[in-house]
Amino acid sequence: MGMEETDLAAIGRVIAGDTDAFALLVERHSRSVFRLAYRITSNESDAEEVVQEAFLRAFREIRRYESRASFSTWVGTIAANCALDIIRKRKRFVDTEDEIVSVCEAPGPDRQANSRRIGEIIATTMSQLSVQERTAFTLRHYEGMPIEAISRELGLSENATKQSIFRAVQKLRRVLGPWVGVVVVTLWNM
Amino acid sequence: MEHVKEEELVLLYYGEPGSEQARVHVEECAECRTEYQALQRLLNTMDAGAVPERDADYGCRVWERVSARARVRTYSWRALGAIAAGLILGIALQYGGNKPVAPVAEPAQDDVSARVLEAALESHFESTRLVLTEIVNQQGDVQMWSRETAEDLLADNRLYRQTAEATGQVETERLLEDLEEVLVEVAHAPADSRATTVDLRRRIEAKGVLFAIKVRTAREGNL
């Protein structure tokens, strides 16, 4: 014993009828799926729902899993789509081409306070991106999914996906620009 | 010399196909290199974005809810089987006395039907308990998971209640009646309302359904 069971082996057991083997996959990946869901929905309670819905769909569709992609990528893609569904249902976000609200304050001398504040500013700025920009950027940046795969999963053209990511980066750059140097110094000294 | 566009630098940062030319240019051009390094710093800092952490037991809790919901779907079929079994039992009880049925055969058939019904009920009560416990412990809005699961359970609950009524199981019927009232409210609870969660919690506690399920499950376990 001692050897951790691989995701693939656990999936095999689930398909063979041992449904409890799915618990291992949930325990292994639920926190990262939560982070992904939170980044897209910008809401803790919605992110929790997305996690449950994503794993439930994955459980029901387990036979359709293809080992070309890792299980985490597969369930992450399902979660991204669930997050978009929930956003549509809630109509909490309205996509506009408006400028996002920039941060007026400047970084102060307190490194720890700056570090905390940067985390908050990033979260706020992310929540102000359009749904498409936020989803495409999250999948590319945090999940490491290639643009071609993101386009396929979100049903967008590659060009539309690229433009969403570019716009997200531009907006983030505008808001976070003044803080970037501070972040580097802060992280370096932590 | 033509400089690299910001878009190309983004593609280069992520190692997307087709960014090789941009990489060569950045290596040669100091201006573009500075620009690229600024972009790298920005994107590297994105990992500092605040995301609420989940504790170590989070996965267990997620699995508990997912498996309960998956079980609800599975047991909907079982519910139909139980209804059929219950009806057989009901018919046997109603007409059994008028027919010259062999004394050994009748209890055997009743036993099987009752056992099927009981097994289905046991799962039903467990799934219901999970959903209602979730609401009692919920801090925010009523979650979509709870509403959808309650809706699924409601359909089964009605069938079980009718079966209990047909087979003269008065206590079970009463409990199922109480559960039905609560499940209707959960299934139709509006989203985005903390007030609803508080109200539901009060109703669940006032009806005492969680306690009633516990008592019934414990009693069945001791039989």
Coordinates of C-alpha atoms in Angstrom, one line a residue:
Chain A
M1 CA 0.0 0.0 0.0
G2 CA 1.1 3.6 0.3
M3 CA 0.9 4.2 -3.4
E4 CA -1.8 6.7 -4.2
E5 CA -4.4 5.5 -6.6
T6 CA -4.3 7.4 -9.9
D7 CA -7.3 9.4 -11.1
L8 CA -7.5 7.0 -14.0
A9 CA -7.6 3.9 -11.8
A10 CA -10.4 5.5 -9.7
I11 CA -12.4 6.4 -12.8
G12 CA -12.0 2.8 -13.9
R13 CA -13.4 1.6 -10.5
V14 CA -16.4 4.0 -10.8
I15 CA -17.2 2.7 -14.3
A16 CA -17.0 -0.8 -13.0
G17 CA -19.7 0.0 -10.5
D18 CA -17.7 1.1 -7.4
T19 CA -19.4 4.5 -7.1
D20 CA -17.6 5.3 -3.8
A21 CA -14.3 5.5 -5.8
F22 CA -15.6 8.8 -7.1
A23 CA -15.2 10.2 -3.5
L24 CA -11.5 10.0 -4.0
L25 CA -11.7 12.2 -7.2
V26 CA -14.0 14.7 -5.4
E27 CA -11.7 14.9 -2.4
R28 CA -8.6 15.3 -4.6
H29 CA -10.0 18.0 -6.9
S30 CA -12.9 19.8 -5.2
R31 CA -10.7 22.6 -3.8
S32 CA -9.2 23.5 -7.1
V33 CA -12.6 23.3 -8.8
F34 CA -13.9 25.7 -6.1
R35 CA -11.1 28.2 -6.8
L36 CA -11.9 28.1 -10.5
A37 CA -15.6 28.5 -9.9
Y38 CA -15.0 31.4 -7.5
R39 CA -12.8 33.1 -10.0
I40 CA -15.5 33.0 -12.6
T41 CA -18.6 33.7 -10.4
S42 CA -16.8 36.0 -8.0
N43 CA -19.3 34.7 -5.4
E44 CA -18.6 32.1 -2.7
S45 CA -22.1 30.6 -2.5
D46 CA -22.4 30.4 -6.3
A47 CA -18.9 28.8 -6.4
E48 CA -20.1 26.1 -3.9
E49 CA -23.1 25.3 -6.1
V50 CA -20.9 25.1 -9.2
V51 CA -18.6 22.6 -7.5
Q52 CA -21.5 20.3 -6.6
E53 CA -23.1 20.6 -9.9
A54 CA -19.8 20.0 -11.8
F55 CA -19.0 16.9 -9.8
L56 CA -22.6 15.6 -10.1
R57 CA -22.4 16.0 -13.9
A58 CA -19.0 14.4 -14.0
F59 CA -20.3 11.5 -12.0
R60 CA -23.2 11.0 -14.3
E61 CA -21.1 11.4 -17.5
I62 CA -18.1 9.5 -16.3
R63 CA -18.3 7.0 -19.2
R64 CA -17.8 9.9 -21.6
Y65 CA -14.5 10.9 -20.0
E66 CA -11.6 10.5 -22.4
S67 CA -8.2 10.1 -20.9
R68 CA -6.7 12.5 -23.5
A69 CA -7.2 15.3 -20.9
S70 CA -6.6 14.9 -17.2
F71 CA -9.5 14.5 -14.9
S72 CA -8.9 17.9 -13.4
T73 CA -9.0 19.6 -16.8
W74 CA -12.2 17.7 -17.7
V75 CA -14.0 18.5 -14.4
G76 CA -12.7 22.1 -14.6
T77 CA -14.2 22.5 -18.0
I78 CA -17.6 21.2 -16.7
A79 CA -17.3 23.6 -13.8
A80 CA -16.6 26.5 -16.1
N81 CA -19.8 25.8 -18.1
C82 CA -21.8 25.3 -14.8
A83 CA -20.4 28.7 -13.7
L84 CA -21.6 30.3 -16.9
D85 CA -25.0 28.7 -16.5
I86 CA -25.4 30.0 -13.0
I87 CA -24.3 33.5 -14.0
R88 CA -26.9 33.5 -16.8
K89 CA -29.6 32.3 -14.3
R90 CA -28.7 34.9 -11.8
K91 CA -28.2 37.6 -14.4
R92 CA -25.8 39.1 -11.8
F93 CA -23.3 40.3 -14.3
V94 CA -24.2 42.3 -17.3
D95 CA -21.5 42.3 -20.0
T96 CA -20.7 45.8 -21.1
E97 CA -17.8 47.3 -22.9
D98 CA -17.6 49.9 -20.2
E99 CA -14.3 50.8 -18.6
I100 CA -13.7 49.0 -15.3
V101 CA -13.5 51.1 -12.1
S102 CA -9.9 51.8 -11.5
V103 CA -8.3 51.9 -8.1
C104 CA -7.5 55.5 -7.1
E105 CA -5.4 54.8 -4.1
A106 CA -1.6 54.4 -4.4
P107 CA 0.4 51.6 -2.7
G108 CA 1.6 52.6 0.8
P109 CA 4.8 51.8 2.7
D110 CA 3.4 48.8 4.7
R111 CA 4.4 45.7 2.8
Q112 CA 1.9 43.3 4.4
A113 CA -1.0 45.8 4.0
N114 CA 0.0 46.2 0.4
S115 CA 0.1 42.5 -0.2
R116 CA -3.4 42.1 1.3
R117 CA -4.7 45.0 -0.6
I118 CA -3.3 43.7 -3.9
G119 CA -5.2 40.4 -3.4
E120 CA -8.4 42.3 -2.9
I121 CA -7.8 44.6 -5.9
I122 CA -7.1 41.6 -8.1
A123 CA -10.3 39.9 -7.0
T124 CA -12.3 43.1 -7.5
T125 CA -10.8 43.8 -10.9
M126 CA -11.5 40.2 -12.0
S127 CA -15.2 40.6 -10.9
Q128 CA -15.4 43.7 -13.1
L129 CA -14.3 41.9 -16.2
S130 CA -17.1 40.7 -18.6
V131 CA -18.2 37.1 -18.1
Q132 CA -16.5 36.0 -21.3
E133 CA -13.3 37.8 -20.5
R134 CA -13.2 36.5 -17.0
T135 CA -13.9 32.9 -18.0
A136 CA -11.5 32.8 -20.9
F137 CA -8.8 34.5 -18.8
T138 CA -9.3 32.1 -15.9
L139 CA -9.2 29.0 -18.0
R140 CA -6.0 30.3 -19.8
H141 CA -4.2 31.8 -16.9
Y142 CA -5.2 29.7 -13.9
E143 CA -6.1 26.4 -15.5
G144 CA -3.4 26.4 -18.1
M145 CA -5.8 25.5 -20.9
P146 CA -4.7 26.2 -24.5
I147 CA -6.7 28.9 -26.3
E148 CA -7.8 26.3 -28.9
A149 CA -9.3 24.1 -26.1
I150 CA -11.0 27.0 -24.4
S151 CA -12.6 28.0 -27.7
R152 CA -13.9 24.5 -28.2
E153 CA -15.3 24.2 -24.7
L154 CA -16.9 27.6 -24.6
G155 CA -18.2 27.4 -28.1
L156 CA -16.3 30.5 -29.2
S157 CA -14.1 31.1 -32.3
E158 CA -10.4 31.1 -31.5
N159 CA -10.2 34.8 -32.4
A160 CA -13.0 35.7 -30.0
T161 CA -11.3 33.8 -27.2
K162 CA -8.0 35.5 -27.9
Q163 CA -9.7 38.9 -28.0
S164 CA -11.4 38.1 -24.6
I165 CA -8.1 37.3 -23.1
F166 CA -6.3 40.3 -24.6
R167 CA -9.1 42.6 -23.3
A168 CA -8.9 41.0 -19.8
V169 CA -5.1 41.5 -19.7
Q170 CA -5.4 45.2 -20.9
K171 CA -8.0 46.0 -18.2
L172 CA -6.0 44.2 -15.5
R173 CA -2.9 46.1 -16.6
R174 CA -4.6 49.4 -16.4
V175 CA -5.8 48.8 -12.8
L176 CA -2.9 46.8 -11.5
G177 CA -0.1 48.6 -13.3
P178 CA 0.8 50.9 -10.4
W179 CA 0.8 48.0 -8.0
V180 CA 2.9 45.5 -9.9
G181 CA 6.3 46.8 -8.9
V182 CA 5.1 46.8 -5.3
V183 CA 4.0 43.2 -5.5
V184 CA 7.3 42.0 -6.8
V185 CA 9.1 43.8 -3.9
T186 CA 6.6 42.5 -1.4
L187 CA 6.7 38.9 -2.6
W188 CA 10.5 39.0 -2.8
N189 CA 10.7 40.1 0.8
M190 CA 8.2 37.7 2.2
Chain B
M1 CA 12.4 47.3 -37.0
E2 CA 8.7 46.5 -36.3
H3 CA 8.0 45.8 -32.7
V4 CA 5.9 43.0 -31.2
K5 CA 2.3 43.9 -30.4
E6 CA 0.9 43.4 -26.8
E7 CA -1.4 40.6 -28.1
E8 CA 1.7 38.7 -29.3
L9 CA 3.4 39.2 -26.0
V10 CA 0.4 37.7 -24.2
L11 CA 0.5 34.7 -26.5
L12 CA 4.2 34.3 -25.9
Y13 CA 3.7 34.5 -22.1
Y14 CA 1.3 31.6 -22.3
G15 CA 3.4 29.6 -24.8
E16 CA 0.6 29.5 -27.4
P17 CA 1.4 28.1 -30.8
G18 CA 2.7 30.7 -33.3
S19 CA 4.5 32.8 -30.6
E20 CA 8.0 31.6 -31.7
Q21 CA 8.6 34.7 -33.9
A22 CA 7.7 37.0 -31.0
R23 CA 10.1 35.1 -28.7
V24 CA 13.0 35.6 -31.1
H25 CA 12.2 39.3 -31.5
V26 CA 12.0 39.8 -27.7
E27 CA 15.4 38.3 -27.3
E28 CA 16.9 40.7 -29.8
C29 CA 14.9 43.9 -29.0
A30 CA 15.6 45.6 -25.7
E31 CA 12.4 47.8 -25.9
C32 CA 10.1 44.8 -26.5
R33 CA 12.0 42.8 -23.8
T34 CA 11.2 45.6 -21.3
E35 CA 7.6 45.5 -22.3
Y36 CA 7.5 41.7 -22.1
Q37 CA 9.1 41.8 -18.6
A38 CA 6.4 44.3 -17.4
L39 CA 3.7 42.0 -18.7
Q40 CA 5.3 39.0 -17.0
R41 CA 5.4 40.8 -13.7
L42 CA 1.7 41.7 -14.1
L43 CA 0.6 38.2 -15.0
N44 CA 2.8 36.6 -12.3
T45 CA 1.1 38.8 -9.7
M46 CA -2.3 37.5 -10.6
D47 CA -1.7 34.4 -8.5
A48 CA -2.0 36.7 -5.4
G49 CA -5.7 37.2 -6.2
A50 CA -7.7 36.5 -3.1
V51 CA -9.8 33.3 -3.2
P52 CA -11.5 32.0 -0.1
E53 CA -9.8 28.8 1.1
R54 CA -11.8 25.6 1.8
D55 CA -10.8 23.4 4.7
A56 CA -9.4 19.9 4.5
D57 CA -12.9 18.3 4.9
Y58 CA -14.4 20.2 2.0
G59 CA -14.1 17.3 -0.4
C60 CA -15.9 15.0 2.0
R61 CA -18.8 17.5 2.3
V62 CA -19.0 17.9 -1.5
W63 CA -19.1 14.1 -1.9
E64 CA -21.8 13.7 0.7
R65 CA -24.0 16.1 -1.2
V66 CA -23.1 14.8 -4.7
S67 CA -23.7 11.2 -3.7
A68 CA -27.0 12.1 -2.0
R69 CA -28.2 13.8 -5.1
A70 CA -27.0 11.0 -7.4
R71 CA -28.8 8.6 -5.1
V72 CA -32.0 10.5 -5.3
R73 CA -32.0 10.0 -9.1
T74 CA -31.2 6.3 -8.7
Y75 CA -33.8 5.8 -6.1
S76 CA -36.6 7.3 -8.2
W77 CA -36.6 4.0 -10.0
R78 CA -36.5 2.3 -6.7
A79 CA -39.5 4.4 -5.7
L80 CA -41.5 3.0 -8.6
G81 CA -40.5 -0.6 -7.5
A82 CA -41.5 0.2 -4.0
I83 CA -44.9 1.5 -5.1
A84 CA -45.5 -1.7 -7.0
A85 CA -44.5 -3.7 -4.0
G86 CA -46.7 -1.6 -1.7
L87 CA -49.7 -2.0 -4.0
I88 CA -49.2 -5.8 -4.0
L89 CA -49.0 -5.6 -0.2
G90 CA -52.1 -3.4 -0.1
I91 CA -54.1 -5.7 -2.3
A92 CA -52.9 -8.7 -0.3
L93 CA -54.1 -7.0 3.0
Q94 CA -57.4 -5.9 1.5
Y95 CA -58.4 -9.2 -0.2
G96 CA -56.3 -11.7 1.7
G97 CA -58.9 -12.3 4.3
N98 CA -61.6 -13.2 1.8
K99 CA -59.6 -15.7 -0.1
P100 CA -58.5 -19.2 0.9
V101 CA -54.8 -18.4 0.8
A102 CA -52.4 -20.8 2.3
P103 CA -51.3 -19.5 5.7
V104 CA -47.6 -19.9 4.9
A105 CA -47.6 -18.2 1.5
E106 CA -49.3 -15.0 2.5
P107 CA -46.8 -13.7 5.1
A108 CA -43.9 -14.6 2.8
Q109 CA -45.3 -12.3 0.0
D110 CA -46.1 -9.5 2.5
D111 CA -42.6 -9.7 3.9
V112 CA -40.9 -9.2 0.6
S113 CA -43.1 -6.3 -0.4
A114 CA -42.7 -4.7 3.0
R115 CA -38.9 -5.1 2.9
V116 CA -38.7 -3.5 -0.6
L117 CA -40.8 -0.6 0.5
E118 CA -38.8 -0.2 3.8
A119 CA -35.5 -0.3 2.0
A120 CA -36.7 2.4 -0.4
L121 CA -38.1 4.5 2.4
E122 CA -34.8 4.2 4.3
S123 CA -32.9 5.8 1.4
H124 CA -35.6 8.4 1.0
F125 CA -35.4 9.4 4.6
E126 CA -31.6 9.6 4.5
S127 CA -31.6 11.8 1.4
T128 CA -34.3 14.0 2.9
R129 CA -32.4 14.3 6.1
L130 CA -29.3 15.4 4.2
V131 CA -31.1 18.2 2.4
L132 CA -32.9 19.5 5.4
T133 CA -29.8 19.3 7.6
E134 CA -28.0 21.3 4.9
I135 CA -30.7 24.1 5.1
V136 CA -30.6 24.1 8.9
N137 CA -26.8 24.7 8.8
Q138 CA -26.9 27.0 5.9
Q139 CA -25.8 30.6 6.5
G140 CA -26.6 32.2 3.2
D141 CA -29.3 31.7 0.4
V142 CA -31.0 28.4 -0.2
Q143 CA -28.7 26.7 -2.6
M144 CA -29.8 25.5 -6.0
W145 CA -28.6 22.0 -5.0
S146 CA -31.1 22.0 -2.1
R147 CA -34.0 23.2 -4.2
E148 CA -33.4 20.8 -7.0
T149 CA -32.9 17.8 -4.7
A150 CA -36.0 18.8 -2.7
E151 CA -37.9 18.8 -6.0
D152 CA -36.7 15.3 -6.9
L153 CA -37.5 14.0 -3.4
L154 CA -40.9 15.6 -3.4
A155 CA -42.0 13.4 -6.4
D156 CA -40.8 10.3 -4.6
N157 CA -42.3 11.5 -1.3
R158 CA -45.8 11.7 -2.8
L159 CA -45.6 8.2 -4.2
Y160 CA -44.4 6.8 -0.8
R161 CA -47.1 8.7 1.0
Q162 CA -49.8 7.3 -1.2
T163 CA -48.3 3.8 -0.8
A164 CA -48.2 4.2 3.0
E165 CA -51.8 5.3 2.9
A166 CA -52.9 2.4 0.7
T167 CA -51.1 -0.1 3.0
G168 CA -52.4 1.5 6.2
Q169 CA -49.0 2.6 7.6
V170 CA -50.5 5.5 9.5
E171 CA -47.3 6.7 11.2
T172 CA -45.2 6.6 8.1
E173 CA -47.9 8.4 6.2
R174 CA -48.0 11.2 8.8
L175 CA -44.2 11.6 8.7
L176 CA -44.3 11.7 4.9
E177 CA -47.1 14.3 5.0
D178 CA -45.0 16.5 7.2
L179 CA -42.0 16.0 5.0
E180 CA -44.0 16.8 1.9
E181 CA -45.0 20.2 3.3
V182 CA -41.4 21.1 4.1
L183 CA -40.1 19.8 0.8
V184 CA -42.6 21.8 -1.2
E185 CA -41.4 25.0 0.5
V186 CA -37.7 24.1 -0.1
A187 CA -38.3 23.2 -3.7
H188 CA -40.1 26.5 -4.4
A189 CA -37.9 28.7 -2.2
P190 CA -36.7 31.8 -4.1
A191 CA -33.0 32.1 -4.8
D192 CA -31.0 35.0 -3.3
S193 CA -32.9 35.3 -0.1
R194 CA -31.3 34.9 3.3
A195 CA -34.7 35.5 4.9
T196 CA -36.1 32.4 3.2
T197 CA -33.3 30.2 4.6
V198 CA -34.1 31.5 8.1
D199 CA -37.8 31.0 7.6
L200 CA -37.3 27.5 6.3
R201 CA -35.0 26.6 9.2
R202 CA -37.7 27.7 11.6
R203 CA -40.3 25.6 9.8
I204 CA -38.1 22.5 9.8
E205 CA -37.4 22.9 13.5
A206 CA -41.0 23.7 14.3
K207 CA -42.3 20.6 12.5
G208 CA -39.6 18.5 14.2
V209 CA -39.1 16.4 11.0
L210 CA -35.4 15.9 11.4
F211 CA -36.0 14.5 14.8
A212 CA -38.9 12.3 13.6
I213 CA -36.7 10.9 10.8
K214 CA -34.0 10.2 13.4
V215 CA -36.4 8.4 15.7
R216 CA -37.9 6.4 12.8
T217 CA -34.5 5.4 11.4
A218 CA -33.3 4.3 14.9
R219 CA -36.4 2.3 15.5
E220 CA -36.1 0.5 12.1
G221 CA -32.5 -0.2 12.8
N222 CA -33.4 -1.9 16.1
L223 CA -36.0 -4.1 14.5

